[in-house]
Coordinates of C-alpha atoms in Angstrom, one line a residue:
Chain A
X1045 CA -47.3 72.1 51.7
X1046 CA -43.6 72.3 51.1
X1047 CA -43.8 75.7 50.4
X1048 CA -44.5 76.8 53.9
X1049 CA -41.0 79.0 55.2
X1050 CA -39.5 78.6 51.7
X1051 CA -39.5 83.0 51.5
X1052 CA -38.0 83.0 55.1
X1053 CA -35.6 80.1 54.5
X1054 CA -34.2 81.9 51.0
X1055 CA -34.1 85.2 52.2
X1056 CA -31.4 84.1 54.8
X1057 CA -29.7 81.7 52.4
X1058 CA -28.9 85.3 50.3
X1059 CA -27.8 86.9 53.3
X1060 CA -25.7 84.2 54.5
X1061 CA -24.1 83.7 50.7
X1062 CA -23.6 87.8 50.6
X1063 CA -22.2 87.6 54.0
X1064 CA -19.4 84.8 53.2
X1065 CA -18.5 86.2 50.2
X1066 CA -17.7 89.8 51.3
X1067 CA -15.8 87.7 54.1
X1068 CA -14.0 85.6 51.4
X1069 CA -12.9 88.8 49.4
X1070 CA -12.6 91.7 51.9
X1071 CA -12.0 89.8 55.5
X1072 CA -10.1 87.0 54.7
X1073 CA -6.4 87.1 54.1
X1074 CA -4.6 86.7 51.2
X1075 CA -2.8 83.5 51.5
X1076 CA 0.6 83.6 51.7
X1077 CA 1.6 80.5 49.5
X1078 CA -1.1 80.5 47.0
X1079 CA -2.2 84.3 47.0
X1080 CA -6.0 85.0 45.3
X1081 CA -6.5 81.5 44.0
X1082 CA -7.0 79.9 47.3
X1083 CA -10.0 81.9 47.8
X1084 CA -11.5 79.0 45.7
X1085 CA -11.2 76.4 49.4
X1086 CA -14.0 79.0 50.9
X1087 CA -16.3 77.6 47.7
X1088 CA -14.9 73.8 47.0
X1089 CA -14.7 72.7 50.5
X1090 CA -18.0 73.3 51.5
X1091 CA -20.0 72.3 48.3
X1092 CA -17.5 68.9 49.3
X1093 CA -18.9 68.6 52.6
X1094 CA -22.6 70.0 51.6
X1095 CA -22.7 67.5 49.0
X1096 CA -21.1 64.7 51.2
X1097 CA -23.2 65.3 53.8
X1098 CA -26.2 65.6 51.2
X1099 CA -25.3 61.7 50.4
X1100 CA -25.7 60.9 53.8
X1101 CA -28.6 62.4 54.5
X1102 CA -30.2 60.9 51.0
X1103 CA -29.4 57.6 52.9
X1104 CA -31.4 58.6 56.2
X1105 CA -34.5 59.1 54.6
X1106 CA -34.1 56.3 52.1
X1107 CA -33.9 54.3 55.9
X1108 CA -36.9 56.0 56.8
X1109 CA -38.5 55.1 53.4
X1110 CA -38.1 51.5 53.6
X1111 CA -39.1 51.4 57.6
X1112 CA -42.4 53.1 57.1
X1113 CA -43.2 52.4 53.9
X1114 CA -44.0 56.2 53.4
X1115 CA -43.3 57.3 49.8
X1116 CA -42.8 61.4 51.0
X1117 CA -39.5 59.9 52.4
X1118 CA -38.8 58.2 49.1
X1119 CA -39.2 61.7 47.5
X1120 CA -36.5 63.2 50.2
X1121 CA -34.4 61.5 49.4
X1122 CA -34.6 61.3 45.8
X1123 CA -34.2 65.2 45.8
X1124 CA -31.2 65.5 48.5
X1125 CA -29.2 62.5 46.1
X1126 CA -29.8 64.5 43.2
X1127 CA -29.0 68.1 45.1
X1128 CA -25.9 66.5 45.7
X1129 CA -24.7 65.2 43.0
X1130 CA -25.2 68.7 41.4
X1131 CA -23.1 70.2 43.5
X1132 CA -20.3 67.5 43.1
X1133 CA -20.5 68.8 39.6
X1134 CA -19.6 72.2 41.3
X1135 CA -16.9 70.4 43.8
X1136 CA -15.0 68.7 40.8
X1137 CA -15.2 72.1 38.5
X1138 CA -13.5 73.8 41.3
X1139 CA -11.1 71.8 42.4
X1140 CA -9.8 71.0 39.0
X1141 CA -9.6 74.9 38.7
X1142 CA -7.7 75.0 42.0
X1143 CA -5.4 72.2 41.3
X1144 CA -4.2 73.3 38.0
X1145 CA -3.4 76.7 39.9
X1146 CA -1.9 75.3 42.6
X1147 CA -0.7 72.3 41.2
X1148 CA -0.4 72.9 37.6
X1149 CA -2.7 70.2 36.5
X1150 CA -6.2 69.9 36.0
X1151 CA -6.2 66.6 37.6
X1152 CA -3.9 64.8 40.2
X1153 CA -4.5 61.2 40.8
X1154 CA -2.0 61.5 44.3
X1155 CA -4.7 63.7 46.1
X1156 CA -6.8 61.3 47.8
X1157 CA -9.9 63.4 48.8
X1158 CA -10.6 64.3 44.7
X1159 CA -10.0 61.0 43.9
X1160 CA -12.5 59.5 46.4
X1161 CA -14.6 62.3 45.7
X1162 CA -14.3 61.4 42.2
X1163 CA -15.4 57.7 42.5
X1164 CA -18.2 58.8 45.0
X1165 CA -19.7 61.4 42.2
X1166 CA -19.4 58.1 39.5
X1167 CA -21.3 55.9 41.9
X1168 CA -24.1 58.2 42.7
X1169 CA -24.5 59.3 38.9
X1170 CA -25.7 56.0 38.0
X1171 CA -28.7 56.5 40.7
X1172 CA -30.4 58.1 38.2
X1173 CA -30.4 55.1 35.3
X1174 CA -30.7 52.6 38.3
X1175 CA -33.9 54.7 39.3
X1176 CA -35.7 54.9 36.1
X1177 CA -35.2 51.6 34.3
X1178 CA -37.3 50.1 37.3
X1179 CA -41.1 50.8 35.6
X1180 CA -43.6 50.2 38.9
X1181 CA -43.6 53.1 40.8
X1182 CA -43.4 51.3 44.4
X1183 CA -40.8 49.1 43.3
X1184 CA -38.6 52.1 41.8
X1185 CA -38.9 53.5 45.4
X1186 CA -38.3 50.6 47.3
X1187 CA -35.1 50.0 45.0
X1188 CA -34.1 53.2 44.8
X1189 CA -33.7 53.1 48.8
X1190 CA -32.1 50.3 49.0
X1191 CA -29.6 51.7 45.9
X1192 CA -28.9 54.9 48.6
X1193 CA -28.5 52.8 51.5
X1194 CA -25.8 50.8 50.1
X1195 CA -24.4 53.4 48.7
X1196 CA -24.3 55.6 51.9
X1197 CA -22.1 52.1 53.5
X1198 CA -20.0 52.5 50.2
X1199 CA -19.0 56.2 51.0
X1200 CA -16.7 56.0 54.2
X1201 CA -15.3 52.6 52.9
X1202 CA -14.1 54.1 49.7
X1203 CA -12.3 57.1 51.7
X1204 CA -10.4 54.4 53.4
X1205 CA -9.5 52.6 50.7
X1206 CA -8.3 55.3 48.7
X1207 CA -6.7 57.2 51.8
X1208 CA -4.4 53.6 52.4
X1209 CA -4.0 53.6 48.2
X1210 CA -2.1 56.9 48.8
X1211 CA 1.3 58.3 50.0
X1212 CA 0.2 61.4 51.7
X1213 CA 2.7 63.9 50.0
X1214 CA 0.2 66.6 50.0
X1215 CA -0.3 68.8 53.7
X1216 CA -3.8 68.6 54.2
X1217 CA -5.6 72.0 55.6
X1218 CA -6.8 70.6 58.5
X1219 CA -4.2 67.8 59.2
X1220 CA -2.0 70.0 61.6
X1221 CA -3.5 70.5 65.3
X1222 CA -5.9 73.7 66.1
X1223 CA -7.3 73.1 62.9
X1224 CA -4.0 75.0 60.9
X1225 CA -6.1 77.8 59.7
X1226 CA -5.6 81.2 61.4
X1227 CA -8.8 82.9 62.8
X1228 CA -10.0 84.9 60.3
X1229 CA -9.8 82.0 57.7
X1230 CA -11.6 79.8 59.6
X1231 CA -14.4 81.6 60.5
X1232 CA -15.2 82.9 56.9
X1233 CA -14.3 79.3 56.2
X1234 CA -17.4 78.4 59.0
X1235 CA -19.5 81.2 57.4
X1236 CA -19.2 79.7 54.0
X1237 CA -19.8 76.3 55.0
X1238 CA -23.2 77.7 56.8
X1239 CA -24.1 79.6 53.7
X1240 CA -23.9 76.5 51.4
X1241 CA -25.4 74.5 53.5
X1242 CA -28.6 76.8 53.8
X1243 CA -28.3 76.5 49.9
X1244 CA -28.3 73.4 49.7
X1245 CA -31.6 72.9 52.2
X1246 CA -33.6 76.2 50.3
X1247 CA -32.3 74.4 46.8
X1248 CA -34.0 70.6 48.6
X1249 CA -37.0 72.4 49.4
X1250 CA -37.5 74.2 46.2
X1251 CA -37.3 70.9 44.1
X1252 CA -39.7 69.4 46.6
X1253 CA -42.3 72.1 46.5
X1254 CA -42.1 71.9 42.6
X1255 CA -42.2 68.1 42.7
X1256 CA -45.4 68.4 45.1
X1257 CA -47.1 71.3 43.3
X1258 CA -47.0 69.3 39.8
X1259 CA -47.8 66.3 41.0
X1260 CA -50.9 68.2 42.5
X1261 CA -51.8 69.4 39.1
X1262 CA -51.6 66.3 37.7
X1263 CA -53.8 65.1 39.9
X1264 CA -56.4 67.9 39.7
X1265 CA -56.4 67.3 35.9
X1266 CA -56.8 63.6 35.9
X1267 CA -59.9 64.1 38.7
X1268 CA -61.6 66.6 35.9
X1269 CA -60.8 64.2 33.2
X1270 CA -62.7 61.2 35.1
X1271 CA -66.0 60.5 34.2
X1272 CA -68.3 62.0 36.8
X1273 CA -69.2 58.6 37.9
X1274 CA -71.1 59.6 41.2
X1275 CA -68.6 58.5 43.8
X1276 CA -65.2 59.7 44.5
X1277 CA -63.1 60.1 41.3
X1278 CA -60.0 57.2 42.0
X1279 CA -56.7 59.3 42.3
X1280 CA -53.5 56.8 42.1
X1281 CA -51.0 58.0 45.3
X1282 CA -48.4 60.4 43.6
X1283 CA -44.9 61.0 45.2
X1284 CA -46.2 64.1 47.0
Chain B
X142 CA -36.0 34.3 62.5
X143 CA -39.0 36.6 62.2
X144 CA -42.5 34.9 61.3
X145 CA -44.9 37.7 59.8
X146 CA -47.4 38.1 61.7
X147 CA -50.0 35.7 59.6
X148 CA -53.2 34.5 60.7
X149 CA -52.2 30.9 60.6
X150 CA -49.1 29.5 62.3
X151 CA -47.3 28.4 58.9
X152 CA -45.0 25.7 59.2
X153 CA -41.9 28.0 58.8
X154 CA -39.0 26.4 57.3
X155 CA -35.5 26.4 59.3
X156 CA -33.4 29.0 57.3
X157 CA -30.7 26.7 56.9
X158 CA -32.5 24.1 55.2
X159 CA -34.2 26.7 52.9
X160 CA -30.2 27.7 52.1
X161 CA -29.4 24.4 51.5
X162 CA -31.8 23.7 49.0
X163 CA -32.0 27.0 47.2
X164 CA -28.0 26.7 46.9
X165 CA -28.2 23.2 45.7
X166 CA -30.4 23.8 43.3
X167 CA -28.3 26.9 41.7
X168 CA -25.4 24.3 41.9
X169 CA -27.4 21.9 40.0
X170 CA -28.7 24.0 37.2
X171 CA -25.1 25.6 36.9
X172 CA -23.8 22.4 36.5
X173 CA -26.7 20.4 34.1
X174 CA -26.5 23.5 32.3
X175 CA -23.5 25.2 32.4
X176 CA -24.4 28.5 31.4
X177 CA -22.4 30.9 33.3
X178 CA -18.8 29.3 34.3
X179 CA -18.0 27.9 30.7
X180 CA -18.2 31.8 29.7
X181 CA -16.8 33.4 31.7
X182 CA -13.8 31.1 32.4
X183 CA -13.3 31.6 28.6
X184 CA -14.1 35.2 28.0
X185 CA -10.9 35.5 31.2
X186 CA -8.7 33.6 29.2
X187 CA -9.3 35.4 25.8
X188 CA -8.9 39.0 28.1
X189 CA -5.7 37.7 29.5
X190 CA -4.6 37.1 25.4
X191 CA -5.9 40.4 24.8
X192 CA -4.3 41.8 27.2
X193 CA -1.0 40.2 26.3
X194 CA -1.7 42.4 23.1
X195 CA -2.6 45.0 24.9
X196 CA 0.1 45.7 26.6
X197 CA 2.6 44.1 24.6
X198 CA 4.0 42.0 26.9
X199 CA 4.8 38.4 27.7
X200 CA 5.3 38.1 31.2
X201 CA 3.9 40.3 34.1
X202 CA 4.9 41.0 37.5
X203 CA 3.7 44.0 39.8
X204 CA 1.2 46.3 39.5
X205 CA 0.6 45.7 36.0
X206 CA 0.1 41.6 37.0
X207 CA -2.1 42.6 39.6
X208 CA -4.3 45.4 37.6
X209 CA -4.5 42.7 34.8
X210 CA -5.6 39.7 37.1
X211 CA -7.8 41.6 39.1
X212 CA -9.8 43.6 36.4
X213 CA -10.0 40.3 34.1
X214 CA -11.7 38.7 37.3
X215 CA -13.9 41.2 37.8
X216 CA -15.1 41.4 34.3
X217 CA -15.7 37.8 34.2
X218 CA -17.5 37.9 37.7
X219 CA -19.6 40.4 35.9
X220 CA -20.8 38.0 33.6
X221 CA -22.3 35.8 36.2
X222 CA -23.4 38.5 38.2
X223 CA -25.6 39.2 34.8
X224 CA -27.1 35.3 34.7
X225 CA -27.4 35.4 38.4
X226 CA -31.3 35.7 38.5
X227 CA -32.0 35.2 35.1
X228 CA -34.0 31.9 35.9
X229 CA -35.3 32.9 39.5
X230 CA -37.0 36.1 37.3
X231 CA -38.1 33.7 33.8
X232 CA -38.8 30.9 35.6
X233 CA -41.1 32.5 38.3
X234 CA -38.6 31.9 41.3
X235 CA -39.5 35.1 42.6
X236 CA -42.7 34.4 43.2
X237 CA -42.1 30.6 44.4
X238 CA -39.9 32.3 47.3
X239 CA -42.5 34.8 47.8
X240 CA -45.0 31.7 48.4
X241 CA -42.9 29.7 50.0
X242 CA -43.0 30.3 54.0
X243 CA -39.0 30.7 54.3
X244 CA -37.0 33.9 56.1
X245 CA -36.1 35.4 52.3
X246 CA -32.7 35.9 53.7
X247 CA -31.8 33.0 53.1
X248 CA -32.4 33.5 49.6
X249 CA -29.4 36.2 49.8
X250 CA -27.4 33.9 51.5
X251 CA -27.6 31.1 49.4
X252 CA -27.7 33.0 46.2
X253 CA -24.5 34.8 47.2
X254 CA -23.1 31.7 48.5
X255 CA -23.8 30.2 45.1
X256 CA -22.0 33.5 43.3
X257 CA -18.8 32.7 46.1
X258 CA -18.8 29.4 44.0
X259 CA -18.7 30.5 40.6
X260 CA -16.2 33.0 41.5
X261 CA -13.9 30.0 43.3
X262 CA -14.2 27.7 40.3
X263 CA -13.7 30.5 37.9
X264 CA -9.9 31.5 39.9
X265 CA -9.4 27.5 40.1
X266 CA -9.4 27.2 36.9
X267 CA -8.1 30.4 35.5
X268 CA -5.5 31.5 38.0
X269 CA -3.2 29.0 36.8
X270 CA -3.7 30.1 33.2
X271 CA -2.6 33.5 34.3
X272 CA 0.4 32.1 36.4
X273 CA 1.4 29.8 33.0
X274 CA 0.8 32.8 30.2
X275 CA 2.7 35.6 32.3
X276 CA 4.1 34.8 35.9
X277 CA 8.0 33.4 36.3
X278 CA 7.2 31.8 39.0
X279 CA 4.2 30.1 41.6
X280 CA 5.5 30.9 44.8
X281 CA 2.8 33.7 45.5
X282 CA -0.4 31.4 44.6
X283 CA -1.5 30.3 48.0
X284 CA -1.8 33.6 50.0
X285 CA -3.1 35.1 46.2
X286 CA -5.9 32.4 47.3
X287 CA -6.1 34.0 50.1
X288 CA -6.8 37.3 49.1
X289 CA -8.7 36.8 46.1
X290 CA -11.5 35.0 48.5
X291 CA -11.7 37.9 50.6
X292 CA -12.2 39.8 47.6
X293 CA -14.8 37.4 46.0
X294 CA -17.2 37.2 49.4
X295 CA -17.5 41.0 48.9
X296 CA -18.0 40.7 45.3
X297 CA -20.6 38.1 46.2
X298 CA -22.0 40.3 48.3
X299 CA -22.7 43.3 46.5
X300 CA -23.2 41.3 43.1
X301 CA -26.3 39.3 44.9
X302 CA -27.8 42.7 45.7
X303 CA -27.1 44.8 42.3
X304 CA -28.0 41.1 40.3
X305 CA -31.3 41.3 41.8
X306 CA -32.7 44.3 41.7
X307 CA -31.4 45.1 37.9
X308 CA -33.0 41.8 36.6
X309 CA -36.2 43.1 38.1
X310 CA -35.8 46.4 35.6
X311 CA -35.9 47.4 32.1
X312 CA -32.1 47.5 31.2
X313 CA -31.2 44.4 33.8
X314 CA -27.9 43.8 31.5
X315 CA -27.0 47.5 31.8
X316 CA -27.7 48.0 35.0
X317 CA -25.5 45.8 36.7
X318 CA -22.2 46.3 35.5
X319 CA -23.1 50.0 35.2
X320 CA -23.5 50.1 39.5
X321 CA -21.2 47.4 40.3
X322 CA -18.4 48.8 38.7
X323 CA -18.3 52.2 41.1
X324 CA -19.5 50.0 44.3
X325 CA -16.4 47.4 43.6
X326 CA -13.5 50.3 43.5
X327 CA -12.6 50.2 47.3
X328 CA -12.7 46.2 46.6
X329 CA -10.7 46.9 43.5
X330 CA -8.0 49.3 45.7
X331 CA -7.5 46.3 48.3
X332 CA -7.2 43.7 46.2
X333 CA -5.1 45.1 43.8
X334 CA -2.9 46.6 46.4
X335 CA -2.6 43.2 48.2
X336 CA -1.3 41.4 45.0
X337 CA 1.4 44.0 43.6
X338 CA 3.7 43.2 46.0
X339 CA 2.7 39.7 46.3
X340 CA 3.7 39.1 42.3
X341 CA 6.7 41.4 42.6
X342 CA 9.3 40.7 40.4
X343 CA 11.9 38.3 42.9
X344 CA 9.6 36.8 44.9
X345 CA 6.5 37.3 46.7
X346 CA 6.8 40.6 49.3
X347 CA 4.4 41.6 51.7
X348 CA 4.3 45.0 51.8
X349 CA 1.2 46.3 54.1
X350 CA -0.6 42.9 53.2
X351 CA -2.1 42.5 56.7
X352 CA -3.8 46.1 56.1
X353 CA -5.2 45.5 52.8
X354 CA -6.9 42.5 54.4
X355 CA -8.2 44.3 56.8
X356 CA -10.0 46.6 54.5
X357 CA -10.9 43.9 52.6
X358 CA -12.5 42.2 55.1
X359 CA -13.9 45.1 56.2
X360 CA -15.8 45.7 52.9
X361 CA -17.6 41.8 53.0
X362 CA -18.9 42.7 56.5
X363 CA -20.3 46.0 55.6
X364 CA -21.8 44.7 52.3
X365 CA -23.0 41.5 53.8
X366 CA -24.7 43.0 56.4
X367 CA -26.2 45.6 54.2
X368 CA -27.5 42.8 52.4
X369 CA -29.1 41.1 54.8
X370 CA -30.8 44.4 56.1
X371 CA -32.4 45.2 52.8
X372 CA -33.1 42.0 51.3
X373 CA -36.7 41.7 52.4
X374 CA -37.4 44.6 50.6
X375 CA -36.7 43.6 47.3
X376 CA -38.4 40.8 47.4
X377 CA -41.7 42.4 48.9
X378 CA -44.6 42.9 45.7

């Protein structure tokens, strides 16, 4: 049942990827200070916010979860958690690539948003040993909700904390007024941010529909493995 | 408080009474038993000799004094954070709350009220050892007070909440550290930037202290609240 608009939704998730890109390397300018390598902020900045925004959004449904009791929500946000945290995987591979070109170092410990970043990526990698060292099913779900609700407070406090931690010597893209980007940058900037985002929902959905459609065979196969005791074969609920 | 909706109008118990005597009785067995503080005021005092090591140094002031006081707290808090719910989970206390027609809140208040007093005795006790091993003087110990209770109601905070959902899993000695650790880094950040400059080589300074309060104050809101919004839930079977 996931399945339904998965073509249409990752037909336009190609288009809109194709479409950034030949922005990012035919449309957008070459940038002035850091030449070709800063092409990298039209990948890193929006797997950033994606993924941030993924976190959040793992925290909504884990809200829903625990109001309704409904373990489909439970499932959401299991797979938008662990969508995100593969693409901060991406976010810190990139931007340790584009601060050792821009830099010169593969990490730098006075830029506050990889560093927050950083600690935000360790914190949700440890959803996954939280998640399965609790054995009853409801319980994991319940836990695991309240793990990405906490966690979803924990975000914005740790960008304060290690915004104040800092002295901001580094300009930050946006920091100046009208946004500091030049047109053309910022709308293949926009574009890119639209694309991965679409990625990131096509990406949610796929994992779901795969989550649903083998727990579905599962299912099938136990019911044809249960005695044919007359009345309805007993199916335990599945995450669906 | 909110009754469920039972059949029966149960007696409910006041919440404050139920804190009372859940948090006495933690006090009690902590101090009939002394299982937690004894270890970890000890395993402190043997970090702060390893640390002396370490570091190869014999007196501290600075960053270095703060990053050593701070993680050597937070290490030993760990410890009780571990032993937390040990008994509530051996001795059936989960299910006596369960029974028992009380707002389970109160069970987060008074077991993080409880952790609040581990963590007060610990600092009583080791603080000084800290200030005598590597500190030239004990001008900066009353607004350290200060800011290391800010920092232990959010520690008690998030520690009631990790503590009692990892002693309800299979790896319950893992698991805490293993999520505390990440979730106590903004904590970490304030608290650690509040005490540099009040250990300071010279005398204590106050460099943004006010801010760093702030933020630390900030984090035992958010984490207390959180905690009283998801309590119920863990407790639900």
């Amino acid at each position: 049942m996931y399945g339904k608009g998965l073509r249409p939704l990752s037909i336009a998730t190609v288009a809109a990827l194709v479409v950034s890109l030949s922005l990012v390397f035919f449309y957008a300018p070459l940038d002035a200070d850091q030449g070709f390598i800063q092409k990298i902020f039209y990948l890193h900045v929006p797997l950033a916010i994606t993924a941030l925004i993924g976190f959040v959004i793992g925290g909504v449904f884990a809200i829903l979860h625990l109001r309704s009791g409904d373990s489909r929500w439970d499932a959401y946000s299991y797979v938008s958690i662990h969508m995100s945290v593969i693409f901060g995987v991406a976010v810190l591979i990139t931007g340790s690539i584009w601060a050792k070109a821009s830099w010169g170092h593969w990490w730098v410990w006075d830029e506050p948003t990889l560093v927050s970043f950083l600690i935000v990526f360790l914190m949700y990698a440890t959803y996954y040993p939280f998640r399965y060292a609790i054995e009853d099913r409801e319980r994991q779900a319940r836990y695991a909700s309240v793990f990405a609700i906490t966690t979803g407070a924990f975000v914005p406090l740790n960008f304060i904390a290690v915004r104040m931690a800092q002295s901001l010597v580094h300009p930050r893209v946006f920091a100046t007024t009208n946004g500091g980007l030049p047109g053309s940058m910022m709308l293949t900037f926009l574009v890119s941010l639209l694309a991965m985002g679409l990625l990131w929902v096509t990406l949610v959905k796929f994992e779901l529909t795969a989550k649903s459609a083998s727990g579905q065979i599962k299912r099938l196969r136990r019911a044809l493995d249960a005695p044919p005791s007359g009345s309805t074969p007993r199916v335990a609920p599945e995450v669906s | 408080m909110t009754a469920e909706a039972g059949p029966p109008a149960t007696p409910v118990v006041p919440s404050t009474v139920a804190f009372r005597a859940i948090l006495g009785k933690d006090l009690r067995a902590e101090l009939r038993t002394l299982q937690s503080l004894p270890a970890m005021a000890l395993f402190a005092v043997t970090t702060f000799v390893i640390f002396r090591f370490g570091l190869d140094r014999t007196s501290l002031s600075g960053d270095l004094a703060a990053g050593v006081l701070w993680a050597t707290l937070l290490f030993a808090a760990i410890l009780g954070i571990n032993r937390l719910f040990v008994a509530e989970r051996e001795e059936g206390g989960f299910d006596a709350i369960r029974l028992a027609p009380i707002d389970r809140t109160a069970l987060f208040a008074a077991k993080a009220a409880a952790l609040l007093a581990y963590l007060v005795v610990l600092e009583l006790v080791v603080v000084p050892v800290f200030a005598i091993f590597f500190l030239d003087s004990a001008a900066a110990l009353a607004p350290l007070a200060l800011v290391l209770l800010l920092a232990d109601l959010g520690l008690a905070a998030t520690g009631t909440l990790i503590s009692s959902m990892a002693v309800n899993s299979r790896a319950r000695d893992l698991l805490a550290p293993l999520v505390l650790l990440p979730l106590a880094v903004p904590l970490s950040i304030a608290a650690t930037g509040a005490i540099e400059p009040l250990l300071a080589l010279g005398g204590p300074g106050y460099h943004r202290f006010g801010t760093w309060l702030a933020v630390l104050g900030l984090y035992d809101l958010v984490f207390l609240l959180v905690g009283y919004a998801v309590f119920d839930f863990l407790l639900e079977d």
